[in-house]
XYZ file of C-alpha atoms in Angstrom:
486
model
C -77.703 -19.483 -16.958
C -79.584 -20.588 -20.149
C -80.290 -23.978 -18.740
C -82.545 -22.152 -16.431
C -83.731 -19.757 -18.111
C -84.545 -23.079 -20.808
C -86.568 -24.662 -17.695
C -88.168 -21.789 -16.722
C -89.804 -21.446 -20.091
C -90.483 -24.713 -20.597
C -92.517 -24.570 -17.401
C -94.810 -21.317 -18.711
C -98.582 -22.852 -19.787
C -98.099 -23.595 -22.999
C -100.914 -20.784 -24.324
C -99.284 -18.285 -22.679
C -96.140 -19.403 -24.804
C -98.057 -18.960 -27.714
C -99.512 -15.863 -27.436
C -95.646 -15.371 -26.864
C -94.334 -15.918 -30.408
C -97.752 -15.330 -32.190
C -97.112 -11.659 -30.575
C -93.320 -12.159 -31.917
C -94.890 -13.565 -35.458
C -96.655 -9.920 -35.914
C -93.745 -7.794 -35.014
C -91.568 -9.674 -37.645
C -94.174 -9.024 -40.078
C -94.959 -5.276 -39.403
C -91.070 -5.081 -37.809
C -88.554 -6.487 -41.109
C -90.984 -4.631 -43.475
C -90.691 -1.689 -41.777
C -86.774 -2.655 -41.292
C -87.053 -2.788 -45.210
C -88.823 0.726 -45.703
C -85.950 3.030 -46.324
C -84.124 0.810 -49.067
C -87.921 0.917 -50.739
C -87.996 5.078 -51.038
C -84.537 5.271 -51.871
C -84.737 3.105 -54.702
C -88.306 4.298 -55.353
C -89.255 7.873 -56.465
C -92.004 9.377 -54.143
C -94.782 9.009 -57.512
C -93.895 4.946 -57.335
C -93.640 4.983 -53.986
C -97.294 6.695 -54.115
C -98.392 4.289 -56.982
C -97.608 1.437 -54.794
C -98.802 2.985 -51.494
C -102.301 3.621 -54.050
C -102.784 0.228 -54.837
C -102.392 -1.631 -51.119
C -105.053 1.290 -49.925
C -107.143 -0.240 -53.204
C -105.923 -3.876 -52.142
C -107.056 -3.771 -48.189
C -110.564 -2.844 -49.686
C -111.326 -4.799 -52.284
C -109.974 -7.447 -50.725
C -112.929 -7.347 -48.091
C -115.581 -7.542 -51.448
C -113.854 -10.392 -53.334
C -113.374 -12.704 -50.059
C -115.955 -10.998 -47.768
C -113.024 -11.121 -44.734
C -114.113 -15.083 -43.983
C -110.652 -15.184 -42.435
C -112.022 -13.247 -39.500
C -114.452 -13.885 -36.981
C -116.989 -16.504 -38.483
C -114.155 -17.948 -39.409
C -112.789 -18.400 -35.489
C -116.339 -19.283 -34.240
C -117.324 -21.636 -36.492
C -113.855 -23.368 -35.208
C -115.222 -23.580 -32.173
C -119.483 -24.081 -33.052
C -118.546 -27.497 -35.730
C -115.674 -28.736 -33.537
C -116.243 -32.262 -34.415
C -115.708 -30.636 -38.322
C -113.349 -28.316 -37.964
C -111.291 -30.284 -40.943
C -114.341 -30.175 -43.395
C -114.985 -26.803 -42.254
C -111.809 -25.616 -42.702
C -111.211 -26.919 -46.157
C -114.782 -25.820 -46.757
C -114.600 -22.213 -45.527
C -110.841 -22.114 -48.668
C -112.966 -23.391 -50.820
C -115.729 -20.512 -50.781
C -113.042 -17.892 -50.542
C -111.182 -19.986 -53.833
C -115.246 -20.180 -55.880
C -114.647 -16.016 -54.811
C -112.033 -14.839 -55.677
C -112.635 -17.024 -59.358
C -115.554 -15.643 -59.535
C -114.691 -11.615 -59.118
C -111.937 -12.679 -62.053
C -114.255 -13.576 -64.839
C -116.175 -10.206 -63.430
C -113.535 -8.124 -63.535
C -112.297 -9.519 -66.929
C -115.006 -8.491 -68.490
C -114.728 -5.408 -67.407
C -111.435 -4.959 -66.997
C -111.053 -1.874 -69.423
C -112.391 0.459 -67.147
C -111.675 -1.464 -63.590
C -108.397 -0.578 -64.557
C -109.796 3.160 -65.625
C -111.755 3.507 -62.608
C -108.601 1.856 -60.139
C -105.708 3.549 -62.498
C -103.856 0.446 -62.529
C -102.633 -2.037 -65.131
C -104.034 -5.186 -65.782
C -100.858 -7.135 -64.427
C -101.745 -4.884 -61.119
C -104.652 -5.998 -60.854
C -104.919 -9.555 -61.536
C -102.144 -9.761 -58.840
C -104.215 -8.374 -56.322
C -106.847 -10.763 -56.902
C -104.249 -13.032 -56.968
C -102.818 -11.995 -52.804
C -105.889 -11.458 -52.141
C -106.504 -15.349 -51.955
C -102.752 -16.542 -50.998
C -103.622 -14.389 -48.037
C -106.728 -15.496 -47.503
C -104.826 -20.000 -47.452
C -102.595 -18.114 -45.568
C -104.859 -16.427 -42.506
C -107.443 -19.769 -42.480
C -104.248 -21.769 -41.849
C -102.842 -19.172 -38.969
C -106.484 -19.299 -36.836
C -106.269 -23.029 -36.699
C -102.926 -23.292 -35.385
C -103.182 -20.061 -33.421
C -106.333 -21.936 -31.884
C -104.504 -25.220 -31.125
C -101.693 -23.373 -29.951
C -99.038 -24.444 -32.709
C -96.368 -21.780 -32.766
C -93.867 -23.056 -34.329
C -94.158 -23.688 -37.731
C -96.180 -20.705 -38.166
C -93.396 -18.698 -36.776
C -91.385 -20.222 -38.978
C -92.990 -18.925 -41.987
C -94.133 -16.297 -41.014
C -90.215 -15.368 -40.970
C -88.955 -16.725 -44.723
C -92.086 -14.703 -45.821
C -90.805 -11.772 -43.807
C -87.218 -12.186 -44.916
C -88.066 -13.631 -48.360
C -90.415 -10.282 -49.866
C -88.280 -7.945 -49.143
C -85.355 -9.153 -50.259
C -86.996 -10.458 -53.983
C -89.079 -6.893 -54.376
C -85.040 -5.275 -54.118
C -83.984 -7.542 -56.831
C -86.818 -6.421 -59.031
C -87.315 -3.443 -58.589
C -83.514 -2.606 -58.763
C -83.586 -5.101 -62.596
C -87.001 -3.767 -63.902
C -88.164 -0.312 -65.824
C -91.603 -0.753 -64.013
C -90.375 -1.131 -60.333
C -94.561 -0.515 -59.406
C -94.938 -3.871 -60.693
C -92.397 -5.637 -59.647
C -92.955 -4.074 -56.113
C -96.360 -5.560 -56.412
C -94.760 -9.427 -57.679
C -91.980 -9.526 -55.980
C -94.657 -9.752 -52.533
C -96.752 -11.696 -55.026
C -95.190 -14.380 -56.033
C -93.515 -15.727 -52.084
C -97.241 -15.301 -51.475
C -98.377 -18.212 -53.981
C -95.205 -20.210 -53.350
C -94.823 -20.190 -49.251
C -99.427 -19.824 -48.735
C -99.981 -22.180 -51.533
C -99.542 -25.132 -50.302
C -101.059 -23.953 -47.071
C -104.646 -24.554 -48.990
C -103.662 -27.873 -50.494
C -102.601 -29.325 -46.874
C -106.246 -28.010 -45.529
C -108.059 -29.201 -48.417
C -106.176 -32.409 -48.073
C -107.083 -32.750 -44.179
C -110.826 -31.624 -45.038
C -111.320 -33.340 -48.162
C -114.736 -30.640 -48.949
C -114.237 -28.085 -51.321
C -118.461 -27.174 -51.290
C -120.590 -28.378 -47.230
C -123.833 -26.372 -48.303
C -124.730 -25.979 -43.759
C -121.007 -24.402 -43.453
C -121.306 -22.316 -46.670
C -124.488 -20.897 -45.633
C -123.402 -20.284 -41.916
C -120.344 -18.024 -43.108
C -121.751 -16.329 -45.662
C -125.161 -15.028 -43.372
C -122.868 -14.420 -40.069
C -120.740 -12.450 -42.646
C -122.884 -11.040 -45.194
C -123.982 -8.349 -42.693
C -120.810 -7.236 -41.481
C -119.218 -6.640 -44.594
C -120.661 -2.655 -43.740
C -118.518 -2.471 -40.389
C -115.119 -4.938 -43.143
C -116.231 -2.090 -46.028
C -115.803 0.849 -43.727
C -112.869 0.330 -41.487
C -110.991 -0.992 -44.208
C -112.136 2.908 -45.859
C -111.048 4.301 -42.962
C -107.653 3.170 -42.944
C -106.724 3.626 -46.403
C -109.684 6.439 -48.314
C -107.201 9.207 -47.686
C -104.210 7.698 -49.218
C -106.398 7.004 -52.352
C -107.880 10.358 -52.061
C -104.626 12.086 -52.228
C -103.072 10.460 -55.089
C -106.578 11.224 -57.094
C -107.078 15.148 -56.028
C -103.247 16.153 -55.908
C -100.484 13.301 -56.962
C -99.163 10.645 -56.713
C -95.648 12.108 -55.098
C -98.210 13.529 -52.427
C -99.576 10.099 -51.572
C -96.011 8.723 -51.449
C -95.216 11.597 -48.856
C -98.648 10.619 -46.832
C -98.066 7.169 -46.978
C -94.837 6.366 -45.931
C -95.649 9.291 -42.431
C -98.696 6.630 -42.597
C -96.307 4.103 -42.272
C -94.012 5.425 -39.537
C -97.123 6.262 -37.472
C -98.343 2.509 -37.266
C -95.271 1.331 -35.615
C -96.843 1.473 -32.840
C -99.643 0.058 -33.814
C -97.487 -3.111 -32.623
C -96.978 -1.768 -28.983
C -101.553 -1.653 -29.435
C -101.134 -5.571 -30.322
C -99.411 -6.887 -28.260
C -101.567 -4.659 -24.963
C -104.661 -5.513 -27.133
C -104.418 -8.944 -27.214
C -102.710 -8.878 -23.374
C -106.233 -7.052 -22.159
C -108.628 -8.286 -24.319
C -108.860 -11.865 -22.833
C -109.343 -10.562 -19.787
C -111.514 -7.124 -20.038
C -113.733 -10.373 -21.797
C -113.785 -12.337 -18.174
C -114.107 -8.999 -16.152
C -117.429 -8.456 -18.096
C -118.711 -12.014 -17.551
C -117.999 -11.395 -13.279
C -119.255 -8.205 -13.644
C -116.820 -6.758 -12.601
C -116.898 -3.512 -14.869
C -115.337 -1.637 -11.698
C -111.990 -3.240 -11.989
C -111.590 -2.042 -15.729
C -110.096 1.029 -14.726
C -107.187 0.150 -12.977
C -105.596 -1.384 -15.657
C -106.953 0.773 -18.235
C -106.510 4.587 -17.167
C -102.108 3.360 -16.662
C -102.505 1.172 -20.319
C -103.666 4.547 -22.226
C -101.301 6.476 -20.334
C -98.318 3.503 -22.111
C -99.830 3.351 -25.944
C -99.960 7.865 -25.131
C -96.447 7.464 -23.752
C -94.984 5.856 -26.957
C -97.199 7.426 -29.280
C -95.462 10.913 -28.188
C -92.200 9.406 -28.057
C -92.601 9.380 -31.728
C -93.745 12.533 -32.473
C -90.891 14.184 -30.721
C -88.983 12.024 -32.719
C -90.402 12.303 -36.065
C -87.413 14.150 -38.032
C -85.245 12.034 -37.010
C -86.706 8.906 -38.530
C -88.748 10.223 -41.703
C -84.012 11.349 -42.205
C -83.146 7.746 -41.913
C -86.428 6.737 -43.324
C -86.397 8.032 -46.642
C -83.893 11.331 -48.706
C -85.062 14.757 -48.122
C -87.376 14.278 -50.998
C -90.015 12.406 -47.904
C -88.851 15.786 -45.737
C -92.229 17.477 -45.888
C -93.985 13.956 -44.126
C -92.830 15.203 -40.436
C -96.157 17.515 -40.708
C -98.183 14.196 -40.976
C -96.745 12.306 -38.855
C -98.358 13.263 -34.854
C -102.431 14.274 -35.976
C -101.849 10.219 -37.573
C -99.716 8.948 -34.581
C -102.624 10.820 -32.407
C -104.978 8.813 -34.459
C -103.213 5.109 -32.988
C -104.158 6.060 -29.973
C -107.609 6.486 -30.200
C -107.219 3.435 -32.331
C -105.877 1.431 -28.979
C -108.681 3.400 -27.000
C -111.747 2.043 -28.996
C -111.309 -1.487 -27.759
C -111.526 -0.939 -24.410
C -115.353 0.528 -25.069
C -116.360 -1.844 -28.002
C -115.514 -5.238 -26.097
C -118.477 -4.283 -24.779
C -120.407 -4.060 -27.578
C -118.776 -7.987 -28.500
C -119.541 -9.422 -25.455
C -123.540 -8.593 -25.099
C -123.360 -9.523 -29.589
C -124.573 -5.912 -30.175
C -122.777 -5.058 -33.485
C -125.160 -2.790 -35.217
C -123.861 -0.789 -32.714
C -120.084 -1.014 -33.612
C -121.198 -1.134 -37.576
C -123.382 2.477 -36.760
C -119.596 3.608 -35.692
C -117.617 2.306 -38.241
C -119.347 3.807 -41.102
C -120.276 6.886 -39.995
C -116.594 7.043 -39.341
C -115.388 6.253 -42.700
C -117.884 8.378 -44.743
C -116.720 10.964 -42.384
C -113.499 10.648 -43.231
C -114.138 10.397 -47.008
C -116.429 13.575 -46.812
C -113.565 15.646 -44.432
C -111.516 14.494 -46.496
C -113.173 15.494 -50.336
C -112.741 19.181 -48.691
C -110.471 19.503 -46.568
C -107.784 18.030 -49.400
C -108.551 20.124 -51.998
C -108.686 23.596 -49.500
C -105.802 22.795 -47.262
C -103.452 19.885 -49.449
C -103.112 16.516 -48.330
C -101.481 17.536 -44.992
C -105.242 17.795 -44.582
C -106.088 13.940 -44.596
C -103.534 13.635 -41.472
C -105.926 15.685 -39.439
C -109.213 14.670 -40.459
C -107.968 11.061 -40.267
C -107.486 11.556 -36.651
C -111.015 13.711 -35.590
C -112.308 10.241 -37.458
C -110.630 8.430 -35.064
C -111.770 10.980 -32.549
C -115.640 10.827 -32.907
C -115.435 7.386 -33.626
C -114.594 6.168 -29.922
C -116.540 8.588 -28.326
C -119.366 6.944 -30.394
C -117.787 3.520 -28.725
C -118.404 4.778 -25.342
C -121.603 6.330 -26.210
C -122.639 2.906 -27.266
C -120.651 1.250 -24.246
C -122.256 3.461 -21.628
C -126.025 2.104 -23.521
C -124.361 -1.076 -23.094
C -124.150 -0.776 -19.107
C -127.036 0.941 -18.452
C -129.105 -1.812 -19.839
C -127.616 -5.117 -19.002
C -125.127 -4.486 -15.554
C -127.481 -2.227 -13.524
C -125.835 1.275 -14.789
C -122.083 0.408 -13.786
C -119.608 2.243 -14.740
C -116.445 1.053 -16.335
C -114.200 4.097 -16.417
C -114.391 8.126 -15.295
C -115.196 10.510 -17.996
C -113.388 13.626 -16.307
C -110.241 10.593 -16.230
C -110.492 9.764 -19.706
C -110.648 13.402 -20.320
C -107.123 14.217 -18.755
C -106.460 11.525 -20.318
C -106.189 12.086 -23.438
C -106.225 15.859 -23.201
C -102.949 16.514 -21.990
C -101.103 13.711 -24.219
C -102.624 15.965 -27.126
C -101.279 19.373 -25.640
C -98.247 17.492 -25.363
C -97.613 15.861 -29.108
C -99.154 19.163 -30.230
C -96.735 21.145 -28.864
C -93.776 18.781 -29.877
C -95.499 19.650 -33.443
C -95.116 23.546 -32.741
C -91.687 22.627 -32.271
C -90.540 20.831 -35.639
C -88.190 24.176 -36.449
C -86.820 24.673 -33.557
C -84.661 21.675 -32.718
C -83.011 23.212 -29.520
C -86.492 24.022 -27.976
C -87.649 20.622 -29.215
C -84.945 18.752 -27.324
C -85.528 20.890 -24.061
C -89.027 19.327 -24.391
C -87.627 16.106 -25.022
C -85.827 16.671 -21.926
C -88.292 17.289 -20.043
C -90.225 15.393 -21.004
C -87.461 12.410 -20.242
C -87.368 14.028 -16.123
C -91.400 12.880 -15.900
C -90.860 9.509 -17.264
C -87.770 9.206 -14.571
C -89.419 10.741 -11.610
C -92.195 8.113 -12.651
C -90.604 5.432 -12.849
C -92.137 3.354 -10.334
C -95.393 4.304 -11.198
C -94.713 2.907 -14.558
C -92.612 -0.177 -14.013
C -95.610 -1.015 -11.824
C -98.394 -0.899 -14.010
C -96.498 -2.626 -16.254
C -96.128 -5.928 -14.078
C -100.153 -5.129 -13.721
C -100.765 -5.399 -17.098
C -98.219 -9.176 -17.400
C -99.468 -10.158 -13.725
C -103.229 -9.569 -16.096
C -101.732 -12.485 -19.045
C -100.420 -15.117 -16.414
C -104.093 -15.412 -14.382
C -106.418 -15.270 -18.129
C -107.339 -18.474 -19.707
C -107.628 -18.482 -23.333
């Protein structure tokens, strides 16, 4: 039996095998981090957990300024554009990133007192952050190269070892330290330094070029105009926790961060489906077969809505598992954040048109608008209603974010695709309204366990009755994976 499975596995195209293992890497990174969350919520106070979450929020924002996200689209595109000089391109961008990190570190050391007060972090935490930005970039440069070449064995091994080592060392340091927040941060940093600096050395040795002027110029000219988009994306996902920490306190930031982290469990499903569907979407757009997209999009939206409803339905039990009673108020934040996850996924189906036709100004406008609106709404809503309001401002911003991308998609279809309609407005609206109605229905029942479980029973019955449709949708997605040329 095992032999047959192995033989069948060997017949799978390397592109599909690699895609599967890359997906497993994502699950390992997020899954192990998620599994260890109950440990850290019990050995850190809500205030300490809040400080740690604020550190991570600043990390995601400052990373954009320091690294310019050089390991994102420009790196992948350059690896294809300069295919004959890939090794030199890789080492050169590693060199550029290191240069930026060193430059920003010098700037920090000059203004460290002012910056420490601004971010409410210590010098050790700030220096650790800058070093983490570099080590993470080293890994990302290397991992993109592995993905392009469909080399997954080393990537999976390193991901697994790092994903295990981080929480193990983190727990040890936290339990044996008085400054538990810094100990948690250093636990992550030490593992990354050990695991990732070697990857930097490998790419530098292969390319042997620290600076190639044309590569640095290409990367900077490509990425600098995208900075507002990258920054706004980070702000949209991080500003709420920073603002809660400033306006309410670290305790509230810790509780909110737990709800946010638990809600984002479902982004793993987002990643899995997007990696499956996105190449197929590009093929459909290229072939002008726009009408066929909705046949896969609608069932996919329903699947994502369904898994998020499950999370919302069992939010009280999930929080009880993940943290002690001090965090129980997090249940009230999970529904709006989980609903936001649905819109995070949905917008990809619209934004793919903007990427395909290289309408980056549309993407930037939508992201900046969402980020600015998020900050403004958070500032007023948190002051009036407390930190719970941040979940609902996040939801509203992602709804508007998705609507803007949908509007731009329709505009592109009119300009480049003879007015073809990729989706039916009414069907999308029905899926969205039903999903949100069910989600809010579960939210209302959080104080009544009996009513909530009756709703769960009804929801489960519907799933059983409609199981054939669900199975067919999954089969269609699998068939897409097999047909897609990567």
